[in-house]
Amino acid sequence: MNQGITEAQFLDQYNPKDYDSPLMTVDIALFTLHESTLQILLVERGDHPHKGRWALPGGFIDLKSDTELHDTAKRKLREKTGVDVPLLEQVNTIGNARRDPRGWSVTALYMALVPHAPTAEFIETVKDARWWPIDEVRKLPLAFDHAELVHLARERLKNKTAYTVLPIHVLKQPFSLTQLQQAFELLMDATLEKKSFRRRILNAEILEEVGEGVPEGGRGRPTALYRPAKNSEQYLFTRVFGDAVSS
Amino acid sequence: MNQGITEAQFLDQYNPKDYDSPLMTVDIALFTLHESTLQILLVERGDHPHKGRWALPGGFIDLKSDTELHDTAKRKLREKTGVDVPLLEQVNTIGNARRDPRGWSVTALYMALVPHAPTAEFIETVKDARWWPIDEVRKLPLAFDHAELVHLARERLKNKTAYTVLPIHVLKQPFSLTQLQQAFELLMDATLEKKSFRRRILNAEILEEVGEGVPEGGRGRPTALYRPAKNSEQYLFTRVFGDAVSS
DNA sequence: CATATTATTGGCCAACAGCCACTATATAGC
DNA sequence: GCTATATAGTGGCTGTTGGCCAATAATATG
């Protein structure tokens, strides 16, 4: 193949355009909690292919400005949400010959969960993007195989949540344990037992009590409010829930 | 951008070579257990770049014959081991501008664990490939960022093993519980408590007793031999071990 | 003041993991 | 044979944790 030449000579001769390569994209499933629903950010495609359909934010790598794969993901999210998403989790990479009409295509799927507030006003200004409640997404016409990608990300989110204290950093602070439990339940799509939930969360020592607040619904016993303890970042990947989920 | 044209017209005009795209490859960390060590398959590179260094088996997608990303992985493994690997797990996808001297490069890393015997003779005939004990790999000159890829796959293997009954299908059958425990310990890189191990494995009801055999070392009480029960495939992803690991 | 509503705690039981000593059954050497 | 040694397998205790659900606390409403 390249006998008898040095590596420098080889690189000199090499031109990537001499070879066929697939399309390479990045897609991001960005989730948030708002008004007691789990929501996902979708973008209405303005270009072919699949013009007019809803899609996950994402796109091609900019070989000049991006130096890491997740730089592309961060850049695309910044364009659509106006904020920098710190924790991007890679979910899966899907590649085949039929998912994009333009030909062989590979996409790296990322996932993140962000608080709703900081993004809300900005997204209104991006006319082709909006938050969709996750339950309504299956009624939408989605581009490419994005219905499948949404499903993969949603499953990962369920699992991830069971293993981490992730929702703590998504709620408006301070929050009550009831609110925190509701957040966990939304993300995990499961019902948690109240006493077990409180035991685990409090034993983990990741919360700090900061006073009292009004209960859900305005009436009833006042509730204790909490915020993440200073050292709670380090517990971000602590296992908090086991099999303590019913469906 | 493409105003006023139909999707068919758009696709007609479209040529992927008009756009810059990164190199896209697939790499596979193939593990096996042999002679009480965890081993990984490596290939000595015959071409630039990094000619002469050891690398994970892998390579470029064949846009004509491969229809799925993991087809590429399976094809490459078949060339090197002579066998079809049924269970390929995707570990991670790494992409950046500096991992390959040829330019921006993305690789999808897969992982699998196979029994040693069926591959052994074939690999001898592939002169550039061999099994390496995992502990010796860090002394080798590895190509690209494959040292990092090996590390990622090894970590995933540890976790995966803790959650599945994977080693059952890798041992020569029938096997004793002592042998099974040793396999788990090698894969998880941890010490397991004998009684707890046996309790969990036997309670899972995934094994079938099939007689007696000689103990390890030839002397001592004879050992019960087991093989996977018929329904054990469905338990492939059952959680078998929790935090019952010391180091 | 009675009732409804939400928050929080008490307390029991069953399951299970860690621990380690004890028993069982073989081989090797004398 | 007898003893030492090696490996396999079990008994049984303890502490932790999760599921369950009833009891108690503290407020709002009419």
mmCIF file of N, CA and C in Angstrom, chain A residues 115 165-177 179-180 184 201-202 204-211 224-236:
data_model
loop_
_atom_site.group_PDB
_atom_site.id
_atom_site.type_symbol
_atom_site.label_atom_id
_atom_site.label_comp_id
_atom_site.label_asym_id
_atom_site.label_seq_id
_atom_site.Cartn_x
_atom_site.Cartn_y
_atom_site.Cartn_z
ATOM 1 N N PRO A 115 -32.119 23.636 33.642
ATOM 2 C CA PRO A 115 -33.236 24.347 34.266
ATOM 3 C C PRO A 115 -33.970 25.169 33.216
ATOM 4 N N VAL A 165 -27.890 12.410 41.163
ATOM 5 C CA VAL A 165 -28.638 13.409 41.905
ATOM 6 C C VAL A 165 -28.910 14.593 40.985
ATOM 7 N N LEU A 166 -28.841 14.303 39.738
ATOM 8 C CA LEU A 166 -29.012 15.266 38.668
ATOM 9 C C LEU A 166 -30.153 16.264 38.842
ATOM 10 N N PRO A 167 -31.370 15.850 39.222
ATOM 11 C CA PRO A 167 -32.465 16.822 39.277
ATOM 12 C C PRO A 167 -32.245 17.932 40.281
ATOM 13 N N ILE A 168 -31.405 17.707 41.256
ATOM 14 C CA ILE A 168 -31.161 18.722 42.266
ATOM 15 C C ILE A 168 -30.764 20.050 41.643
ATOM 16 N N HIS A 169 -29.994 19.959 40.583
ATOM 17 C CA HIS A 169 -29.452 21.181 40.002
ATOM 18 C C HIS A 169 -30.366 21.780 38.948
ATOM 19 N N VAL A 170 -31.525 21.187 38.776
ATOM 20 C CA VAL A 170 -32.442 21.658 37.750
ATOM 21 C C VAL A 170 -33.620 22.413 38.348
ATOM 22 N N LEU A 171 -33.918 22.148 39.602
ATOM 23 C CA LEU A 171 -35.054 22.810 40.242
ATOM 24 C C LEU A 171 -34.719 24.248 40.626
ATOM 25 N N LYS A 172 -35.764 25.049 40.688
ATOM 26 C CA LYS A 172 -35.622 26.400 41.200
ATOM 27 C C LYS A 172 -35.358 26.284 42.699
ATOM 28 N N GLN A 173 -34.353 26.981 43.178
ATOM 29 C CA GLN A 173 -33.965 26.831 44.581
ATOM 30 C C GLN A 173 -34.495 27.978 45.428
ATOM 31 N N PRO A 174 -34.802 27.732 46.708
ATOM 32 C CA PRO A 174 -34.788 26.408 47.333
ATOM 33 C C PRO A 174 -36.039 25.627 46.972
ATOM 34 N N PHE A 175 -36.024 24.338 47.270
ATOM 35 C CA PHE A 175 -37.140 23.471 46.886
ATOM 36 C C PHE A 175 -37.497 22.578 48.074
ATOM 37 N N SER A 176 -38.718 22.054 48.027
ATOM 38 C CA SER A 176 -39.147 21.126 49.075
ATOM 39 C C SER A 176 -38.865 19.701 48.620
ATOM 40 N N LEU A 177 -38.881 18.785 49.575
ATOM 41 C CA LEU A 177 -38.671 17.381 49.208
ATOM 42 C C LEU A 177 -39.806 16.870 48.323
ATOM 43 N N GLN A 179 -41.331 18.627 46.030
ATOM 44 C CA GLN A 179 -41.000 19.064 44.673
ATOM 45 C C GLN A 179 -39.887 18.216 44.077
ATOM 46 N N LEU A 180 -38.903 17.915 44.911
ATOM 47 C CA LEU A 180 -37.788 17.107 44.419
ATOM 48 C C LEU A 180 -38.264 15.718 44.016
ATOM 49 N N PHE A 184 -38.004 13.854 40.346
ATOM 50 C CA PHE A 184 -37.481 12.505 40.125
ATOM 51 C C PHE A 184 -38.516 11.637 39.415
ATOM 52 N N ILE A 201 -32.544 10.343 50.109
ATOM 53 C CA ILE A 201 -32.034 11.677 49.805
ATOM 54 C C ILE A 201 -31.373 12.281 51.034
ATOM 55 N N LEU A 202 -32.017 12.178 52.173
ATOM 56 C CA LEU A 202 -31.457 12.806 53.362
ATOM 57 C C LEU A 202 -30.202 12.075 53.839
ATOM 58 N N ALA A 204 -28.083 10.716 52.019
ATOM 59 C CA ALA A 204 -26.977 11.012 51.107
ATOM 60 C C ALA A 204 -26.239 12.284 51.517
ATOM 61 N N GLU A 205 -26.889 13.070 52.375
ATOM 62 C CA GLU A 205 -26.268 14.301 52.881
ATOM 63 C C GLU A 205 -25.815 15.233 51.769
ATOM 64 N N ILE A 206 -26.694 15.425 50.801
ATOM 65 C CA ILE A 206 -26.380 16.332 49.709
ATOM 66 C C ILE A 206 -27.248 17.566 49.773
ATOM 67 N N LEU A 207 -28.135 17.612 50.774
ATOM 68 C CA LEU A 207 -29.022 18.765 50.895
ATOM 69 C C LEU A 207 -28.763 19.510 52.197
ATOM 70 N N GLU A 208 -29.121 20.775 52.148
ATOM 71 C CA GLU A 208 -28.937 21.656 53.290
ATOM 72 C C GLU A 208 -30.291 22.325 53.529
ATOM 73 N N GLU A 209 -30.787 22.261 54.746
ATOM 74 C CA GLU A 209 -32.092 22.858 55.024
ATOM 75 C C GLU A 209 -31.918 24.368 55.160
ATOM 76 N N VAL A 210 -32.834 25.121 54.539
ATOM 77 C CA VAL A 210 -32.669 26.572 54.555
ATOM 78 C C VAL A 210 -33.934 27.311 54.972
ATOM 79 N N GLY A 211 -34.885 26.628 55.654
ATOM 80 C CA GLY A 211 -36.040 27.352 56.145
ATOM 81 C C GLY A 211 -37.353 26.681 55.765
ATOM 82 N N ALA A 224 -40.438 22.082 54.708
ATOM 83 C CA ALA A 224 -39.033 22.459 54.840
ATOM 84 C C ALA A 224 -38.451 22.667 53.449
ATOM 85 N N LEU A 225 -37.614 23.682 53.333
ATOM 86 C CA LEU A 225 -36.972 23.961 52.042
ATOM 87 C C LEU A 225 -35.495 23.591 52.103
ATOM 88 N N TYR A 226 -34.980 23.160 50.975
ATOM 89 C CA TYR A 226 -33.597 22.717 50.902
ATOM 90 C C TYR A 226 -32.897 23.331 49.701
ATOM 91 N N ARG A 227 -31.591 23.321 49.774
ATOM 92 C CA ARG A 227 -30.790 23.612 48.582
ATOM 93 C C ARG A 227 -29.620 22.628 48.597
ATOM 94 N N PRO A 228 -28.966 22.457 47.450
ATOM 95 C CA PRO A 228 -27.839 21.506 47.401
ATOM 96 C C PRO A 228 -26.738 21.940 48.359
ATOM 97 N N ALA A 229 -26.178 20.995 49.087
ATOM 98 C CA ALA A 229 -25.058 21.321 49.965
ATOM 99 C C ALA A 229 -23.845 21.654 49.114
ATOM 100 N N LYS A 230 -22.907 22.315 49.756
ATOM 101 C CA LYS A 230 -21.747 22.789 48.989
ATOM 102 C C LYS A 230 -20.990 21.648 48.311
ATOM 103 N N ASN A 231 -20.926 20.533 48.986
ATOM 104 C CA ASN A 231 -20.143 19.426 48.436
ATOM 105 C C ASN A 231 -20.957 18.516 47.528
ATOM 106 N N SER A 232 -22.152 18.942 47.150
ATOM 107 C CA SER A 232 -23.036 18.003 46.459
ATOM 108 C C SER A 232 -22.583 17.705 45.037
ATOM 109 N N GLU A 233 -21.746 18.562 44.458
ATOM 110 C CA GLU A 233 -21.270 18.302 43.100
ATOM 111 C C GLU A 233 -20.574 16.958 43.015
ATOM 112 N N GLN A 234 -19.817 16.662 44.038
ATOM 113 C CA GLN A 234 -19.049 15.434 44.009
ATOM 114 C C GLN A 234 -19.935 14.193 44.064
ATOM 115 N N TYR A 235 -21.171 14.393 44.484
ATOM 116 C CA TYR A 235 -22.082 13.261 44.567
ATOM 117 C C TYR A 235 -22.953 13.141 43.340
ATOM 118 N N LEU A 236 -22.602 13.874 42.314
ATOM 119 C CA LEU A 236 -23.459 13.935 41.146
ATOM 120 C C LEU A 236 -23.728 12.558 40.581
#
